[in-house]
XYZ file of C-alpha atoms in Angstrom:
407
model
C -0.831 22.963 -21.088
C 0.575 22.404 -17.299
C 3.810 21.385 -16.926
C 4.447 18.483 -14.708
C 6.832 18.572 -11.423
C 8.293 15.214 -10.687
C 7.823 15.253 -6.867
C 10.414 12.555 -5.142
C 9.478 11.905 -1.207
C 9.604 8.674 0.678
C 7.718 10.209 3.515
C 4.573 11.263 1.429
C 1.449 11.010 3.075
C -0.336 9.447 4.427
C 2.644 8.052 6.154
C 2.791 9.665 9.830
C 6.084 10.594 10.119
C 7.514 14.043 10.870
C 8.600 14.785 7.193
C 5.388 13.439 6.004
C 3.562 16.108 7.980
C 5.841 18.844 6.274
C 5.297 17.132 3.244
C 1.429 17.402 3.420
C 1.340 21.068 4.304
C 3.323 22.205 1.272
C 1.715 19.606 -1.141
C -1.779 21.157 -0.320
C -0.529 24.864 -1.617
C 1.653 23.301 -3.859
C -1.462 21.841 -5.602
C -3.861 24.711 -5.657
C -2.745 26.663 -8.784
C -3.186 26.027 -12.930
C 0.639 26.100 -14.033
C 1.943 22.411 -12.975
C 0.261 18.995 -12.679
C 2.439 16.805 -9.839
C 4.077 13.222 -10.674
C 4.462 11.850 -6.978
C 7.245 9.134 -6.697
C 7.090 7.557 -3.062
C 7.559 4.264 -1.431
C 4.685 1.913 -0.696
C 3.162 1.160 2.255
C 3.666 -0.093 4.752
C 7.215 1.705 5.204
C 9.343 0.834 8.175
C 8.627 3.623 10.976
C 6.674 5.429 8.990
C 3.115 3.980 9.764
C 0.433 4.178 7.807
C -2.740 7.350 8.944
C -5.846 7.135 7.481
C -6.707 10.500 8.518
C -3.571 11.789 6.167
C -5.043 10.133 3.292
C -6.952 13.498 2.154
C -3.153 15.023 2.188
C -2.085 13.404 -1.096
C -5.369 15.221 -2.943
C -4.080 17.082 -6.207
C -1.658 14.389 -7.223
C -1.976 13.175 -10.763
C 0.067 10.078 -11.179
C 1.511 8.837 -7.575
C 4.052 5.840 -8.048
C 4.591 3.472 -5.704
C 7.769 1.867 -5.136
C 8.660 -1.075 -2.340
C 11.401 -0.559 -0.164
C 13.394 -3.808 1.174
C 14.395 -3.693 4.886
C 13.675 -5.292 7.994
C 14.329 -3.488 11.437
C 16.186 -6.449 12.568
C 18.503 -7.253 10.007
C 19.208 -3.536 10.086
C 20.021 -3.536 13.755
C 22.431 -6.274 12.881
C 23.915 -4.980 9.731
C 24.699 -1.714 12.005
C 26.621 -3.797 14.085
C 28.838 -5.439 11.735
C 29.158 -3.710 8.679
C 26.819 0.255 8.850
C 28.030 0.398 5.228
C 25.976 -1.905 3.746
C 22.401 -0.498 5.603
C 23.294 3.603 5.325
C 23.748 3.989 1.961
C 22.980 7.331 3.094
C 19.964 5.157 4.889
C 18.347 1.551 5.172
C 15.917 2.791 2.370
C 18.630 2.977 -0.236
C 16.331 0.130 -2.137
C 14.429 3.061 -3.325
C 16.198 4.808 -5.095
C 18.069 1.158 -6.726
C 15.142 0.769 -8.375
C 14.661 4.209 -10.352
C 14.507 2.531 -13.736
C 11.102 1.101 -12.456
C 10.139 4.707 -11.780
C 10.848 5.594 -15.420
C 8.845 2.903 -16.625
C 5.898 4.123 -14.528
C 6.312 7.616 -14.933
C 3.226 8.433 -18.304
C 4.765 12.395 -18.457
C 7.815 13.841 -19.239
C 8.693 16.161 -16.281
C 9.701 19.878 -16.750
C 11.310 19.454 -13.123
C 12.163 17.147 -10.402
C 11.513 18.656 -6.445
C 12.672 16.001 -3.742
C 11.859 15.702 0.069
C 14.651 14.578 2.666
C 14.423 12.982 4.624
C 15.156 10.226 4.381
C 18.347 10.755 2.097
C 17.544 8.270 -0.205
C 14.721 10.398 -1.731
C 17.181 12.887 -2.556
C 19.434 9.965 -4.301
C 16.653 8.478 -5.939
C 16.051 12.556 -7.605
C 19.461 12.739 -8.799
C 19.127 9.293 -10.935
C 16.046 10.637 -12.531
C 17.716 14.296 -13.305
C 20.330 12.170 -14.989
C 17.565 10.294 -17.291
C 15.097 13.429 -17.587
C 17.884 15.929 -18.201
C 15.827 18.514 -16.207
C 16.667 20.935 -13.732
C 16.319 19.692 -9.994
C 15.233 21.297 -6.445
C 16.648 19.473 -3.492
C 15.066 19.797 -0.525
C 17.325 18.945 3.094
C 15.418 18.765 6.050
C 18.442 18.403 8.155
C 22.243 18.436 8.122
C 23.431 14.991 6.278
C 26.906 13.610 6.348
C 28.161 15.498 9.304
C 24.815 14.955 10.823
C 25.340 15.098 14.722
C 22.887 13.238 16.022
C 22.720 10.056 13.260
C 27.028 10.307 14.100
C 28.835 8.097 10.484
C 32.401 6.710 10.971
C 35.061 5.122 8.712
C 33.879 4.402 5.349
C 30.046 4.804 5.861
C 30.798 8.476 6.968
C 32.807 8.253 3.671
C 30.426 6.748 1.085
C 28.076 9.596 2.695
C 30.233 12.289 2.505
C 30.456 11.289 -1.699
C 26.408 10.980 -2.031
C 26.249 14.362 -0.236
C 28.643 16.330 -2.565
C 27.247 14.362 -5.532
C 23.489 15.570 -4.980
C 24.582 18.997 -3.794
C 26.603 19.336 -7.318
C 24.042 17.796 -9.355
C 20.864 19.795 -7.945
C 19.919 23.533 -9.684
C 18.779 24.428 -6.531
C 19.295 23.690 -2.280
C 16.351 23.923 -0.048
C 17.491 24.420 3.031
C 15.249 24.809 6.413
C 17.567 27.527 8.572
C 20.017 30.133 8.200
C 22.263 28.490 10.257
C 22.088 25.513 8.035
C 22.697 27.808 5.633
C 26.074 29.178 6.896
C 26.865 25.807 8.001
C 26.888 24.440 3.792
C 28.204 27.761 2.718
C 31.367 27.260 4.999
C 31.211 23.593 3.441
C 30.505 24.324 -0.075
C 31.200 28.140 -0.874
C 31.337 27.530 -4.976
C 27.724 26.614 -4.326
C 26.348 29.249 -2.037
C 24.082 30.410 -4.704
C 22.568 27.267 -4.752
C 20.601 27.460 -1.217
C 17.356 29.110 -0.215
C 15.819 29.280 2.650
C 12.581 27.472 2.877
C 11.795 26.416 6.291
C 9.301 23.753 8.292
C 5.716 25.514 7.957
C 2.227 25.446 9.355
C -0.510 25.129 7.795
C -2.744 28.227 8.034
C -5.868 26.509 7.556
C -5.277 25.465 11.193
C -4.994 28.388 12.666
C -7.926 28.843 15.515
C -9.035 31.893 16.920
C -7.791 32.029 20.671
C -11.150 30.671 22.626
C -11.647 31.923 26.380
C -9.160 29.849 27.862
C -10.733 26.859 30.510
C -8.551 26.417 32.989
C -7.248 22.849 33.994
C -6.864 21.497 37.661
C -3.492 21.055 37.442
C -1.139 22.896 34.976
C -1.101 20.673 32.415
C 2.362 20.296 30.987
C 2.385 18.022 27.379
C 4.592 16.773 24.898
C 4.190 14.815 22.022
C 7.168 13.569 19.704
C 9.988 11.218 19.754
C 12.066 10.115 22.856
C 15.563 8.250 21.365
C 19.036 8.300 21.727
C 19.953 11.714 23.778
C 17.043 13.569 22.727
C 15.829 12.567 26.264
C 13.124 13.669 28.718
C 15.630 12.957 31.422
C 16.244 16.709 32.005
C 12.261 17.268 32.765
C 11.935 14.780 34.854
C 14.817 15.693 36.838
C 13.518 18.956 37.227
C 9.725 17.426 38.464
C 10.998 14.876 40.635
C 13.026 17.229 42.431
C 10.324 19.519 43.619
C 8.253 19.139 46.675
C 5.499 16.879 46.732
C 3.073 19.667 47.586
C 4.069 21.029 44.465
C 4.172 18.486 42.538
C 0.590 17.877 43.504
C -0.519 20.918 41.507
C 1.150 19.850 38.568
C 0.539 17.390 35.695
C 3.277 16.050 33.066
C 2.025 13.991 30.219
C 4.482 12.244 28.026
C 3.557 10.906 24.509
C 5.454 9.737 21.294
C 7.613 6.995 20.524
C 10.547 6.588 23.095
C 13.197 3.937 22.498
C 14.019 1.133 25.260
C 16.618 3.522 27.189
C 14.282 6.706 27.374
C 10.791 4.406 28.235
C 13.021 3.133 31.417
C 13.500 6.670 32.269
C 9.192 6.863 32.976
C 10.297 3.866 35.790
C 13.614 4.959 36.587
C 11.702 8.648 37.707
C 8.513 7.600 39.105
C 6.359 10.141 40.118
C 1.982 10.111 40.727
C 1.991 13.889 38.684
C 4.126 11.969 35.728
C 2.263 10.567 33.116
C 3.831 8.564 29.335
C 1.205 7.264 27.286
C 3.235 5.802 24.674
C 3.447 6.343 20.652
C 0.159 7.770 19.671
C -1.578 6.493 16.139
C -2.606 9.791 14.527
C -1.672 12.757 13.887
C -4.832 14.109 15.169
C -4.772 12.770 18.346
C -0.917 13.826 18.665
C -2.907 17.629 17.924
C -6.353 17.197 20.376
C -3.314 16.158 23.441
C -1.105 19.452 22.437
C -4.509 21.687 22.586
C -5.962 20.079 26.078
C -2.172 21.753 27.672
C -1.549 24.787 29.408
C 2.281 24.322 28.497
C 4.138 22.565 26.112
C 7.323 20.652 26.117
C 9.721 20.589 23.203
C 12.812 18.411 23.407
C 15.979 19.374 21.111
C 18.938 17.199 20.011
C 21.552 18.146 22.717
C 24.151 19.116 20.643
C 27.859 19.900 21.988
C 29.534 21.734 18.530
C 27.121 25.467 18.424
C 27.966 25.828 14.821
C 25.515 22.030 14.559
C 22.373 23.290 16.448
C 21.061 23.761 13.728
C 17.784 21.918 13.724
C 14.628 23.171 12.816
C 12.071 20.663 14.845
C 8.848 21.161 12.893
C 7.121 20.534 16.342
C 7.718 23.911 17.135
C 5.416 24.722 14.184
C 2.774 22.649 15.903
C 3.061 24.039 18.786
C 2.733 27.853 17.512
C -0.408 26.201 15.862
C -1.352 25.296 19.073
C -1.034 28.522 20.609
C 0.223 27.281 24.075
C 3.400 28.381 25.897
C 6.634 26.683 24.856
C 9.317 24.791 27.329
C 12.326 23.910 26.015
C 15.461 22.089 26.569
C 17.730 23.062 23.352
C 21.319 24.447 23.105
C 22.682 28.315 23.498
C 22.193 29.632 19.909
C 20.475 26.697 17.946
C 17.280 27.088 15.810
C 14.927 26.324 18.116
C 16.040 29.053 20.421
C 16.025 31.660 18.316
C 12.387 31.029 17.444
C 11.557 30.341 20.846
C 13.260 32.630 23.224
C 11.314 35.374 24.367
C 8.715 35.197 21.758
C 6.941 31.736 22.389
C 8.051 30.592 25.484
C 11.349 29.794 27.242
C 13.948 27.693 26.409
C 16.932 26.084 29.096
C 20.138 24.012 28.205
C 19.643 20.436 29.055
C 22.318 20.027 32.567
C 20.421 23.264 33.732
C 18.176 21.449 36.041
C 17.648 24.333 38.369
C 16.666 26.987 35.730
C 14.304 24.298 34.208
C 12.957 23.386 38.028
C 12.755 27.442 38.823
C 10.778 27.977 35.509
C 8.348 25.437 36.535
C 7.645 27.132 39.643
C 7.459 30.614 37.747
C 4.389 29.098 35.589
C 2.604 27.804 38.686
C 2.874 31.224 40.348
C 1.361 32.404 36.891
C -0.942 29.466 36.623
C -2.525 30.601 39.741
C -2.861 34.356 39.376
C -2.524 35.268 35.511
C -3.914 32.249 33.722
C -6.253 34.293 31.525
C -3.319 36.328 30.322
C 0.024 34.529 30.631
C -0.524 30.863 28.420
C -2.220 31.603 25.569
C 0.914 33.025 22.659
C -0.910 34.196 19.592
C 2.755 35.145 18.524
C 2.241 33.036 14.772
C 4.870 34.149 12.398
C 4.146 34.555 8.795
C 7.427 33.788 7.826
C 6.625 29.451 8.087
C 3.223 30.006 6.467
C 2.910 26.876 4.336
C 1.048 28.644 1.610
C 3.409 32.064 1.558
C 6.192 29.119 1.295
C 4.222 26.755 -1.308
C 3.964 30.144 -3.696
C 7.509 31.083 -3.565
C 8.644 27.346 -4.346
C 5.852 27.545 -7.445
C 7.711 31.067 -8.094
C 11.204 28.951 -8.400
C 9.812 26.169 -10.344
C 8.310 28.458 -12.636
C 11.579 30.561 -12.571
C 13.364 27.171 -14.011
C 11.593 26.040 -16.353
């Protein structure tokens, strides 16, 4: 008889949503073996930012029970709430109404669990995990996708910083095991919480290697064809790019083409205006994942934008873009910090990466890829450099190896 793995993620599919994505591609491995059944518990849709894609619907295949809970929040009373009182919206986040209502989950749930795996983020998933450990009494794999109460890019003060800094150490003590996505984050926890060190593993953002191509004679574009597709908020800003662009001759910029895509908040979408330019392009948020992956393949190079973040010990982000991208098999341009994640699995292997005030170097490496562009295209973009190591079904097994190991 299987045993059943209680499997807590907000961001299930088919929500499009970064996390969902990562979500999907270990679900699908997760599902294709005889020793568990999976109890999904996941919040209804619609879900605020995370908009519903019908082509993820296939994603959530191999699920036997998938409960549905509705989350309470409103993107304007949470703007306001953040001005006058963050403690009452991140709770660790403005989807704490999920996890409040766990007793529905319980009533719900139609099998007893053997073990309870949760997705963050959002944070509340890993909350709402922790309340059902409690009921179930069973042992409990938390997965962080990123750093959480000294987060440096979603920056808590006072007593929200507080009241997260509690939730944090709570779930950390309560969880058998810490999935973390880098070895910096790693360090980062162990520095944080050394009488838990042998909590965390390492299981990082994957691909899935079902989409894996071979490399097709390359056809070359008019233009090089720069792309990127993700989010544009806060500092995370393709302000450094189009420095670099604008600056450059307009004979040069004539050979070159810059397309923008993804969600980009008010500040960032001025930028588009602010640096106007015929060879600059920003089609907004995209609706699918799949056209998000047709728009990365038509590029010659790719553009990856990382959380500019002043403390090295921090940079420790693991965008799962980059695993997109590697998909992709394109050349990688990046603006990320000395030492972070993203440059260690970038630099020299899949492209180049440049700190985010180094306008020049990022203005000089365009130039050096139109020199290429024009007299080593057949060679020079095309990185078949795919690591095995963020292979979503070598990192599926050794999770089922854990869960196995546990129970």
């Amino acid at each position: 008889m299987k045993k059943t793995v209680l499997f807590v993620s907000i961001a299930f599919p088919p929500k499009f949503d970064s996390e969902g994505l990562q979500v999907a591609k270990y679900f699908r491995y997760l599902t294709k073996q005889e020793k568990f059944d999976f109890t999904v518990v996941t919040s209804a849709i619609p879900t605020l930012f995370m908009p519903y894609d019908a082509s993820l619907e296939k994603a959530k295949e191999g699920a036997k029970e998938i409960v549905e809970i509705k989350i309470w929040e409103n993107k304007y009373s949470n703007f306001l709430l953040r001005k006058i009182a963050q403690q009452l919206v991140d709770r660790p986040d403005s989807k704490w109404t999920f996890y409040a209502q766990w007793r529905k989950v319980i009533s719900k749930v139609k099998t007893q669990p053997a073990i309870i795996y949760s997705r963050s983020f959002p944070a509340s998933s890993a909350m709402m995990a922790m309340k059902l450990k409690a009921y179930y009494k069973v042992p409990w794999v938390m997965h962080l996708s990123d750093p959480w109460a000294d987060s440096p890019v979603n920056v808590l003060t006072g007593s929200t910083k507080k009241l997260n800094l509690e939730m944090e150490r709570l779930c950390f003590e309560n969880a058998d095991k810490i999935c973390l996505t880098s070895y910096e984050t790693i360090d980062f926890y162990t520095k944080k919480y050394p009488h838990l060190k042998e909590k965390f593993e390492y299981f990082p953002n994957v691909y899935d290697p079902a989409d894996i191509k071979p490399i097709a004679t390359p056809k070359k574009n008019d233009k090089l064809r720069f792309v990127y597709t993700g989010g544009m908020a806060g500092n995370r800003s393709p302000e450094p790019f189009l420095k670099a662009i604008t600056k450059l001759p307009k004979h040069i910029q004539d050979k070159l083409e810059f397309v923008f895509s993804g969600y980009a908040d008010r500040q960032n979408a001025a930028l588009f205006d602010q640096y106007k330019c015929d060879c600059i392009q920003y089609l907004g948020h995209l609706d699918t994942y799949q056209e998000a992956i047709t728009l990365q393949n038509s590029a010659d190079v790719l553009l990856l934008i990382d959380f500019p973040i002043k403390e090295k010990e921090k940079r420790m982000y693991f965008l799962s873009k980059i695993l997109d991208y590697m998909i992709a098999q394109k050349y990688i341009l990046a603006t990320t910090g000395a030492g972070s994640t993203c440059n260690s699995v970038i630099e020299g292997k899949l492209g180049a990466c440049f700190e985010e005030e180094n306008i020049e170097g990022i203005q000089q490496h365009i130039l050096f890829l139109l020199a290429k562009f024009e007299t080593e295209y057949d060679t020079f973009f095309n990185k078949n450099n795919i690591d095995s190591t963020f292979d979503a079904q070598v990192n599926a097994n050794r999770l089922l190896a854990l869960f196995e190991k546990m129970t």
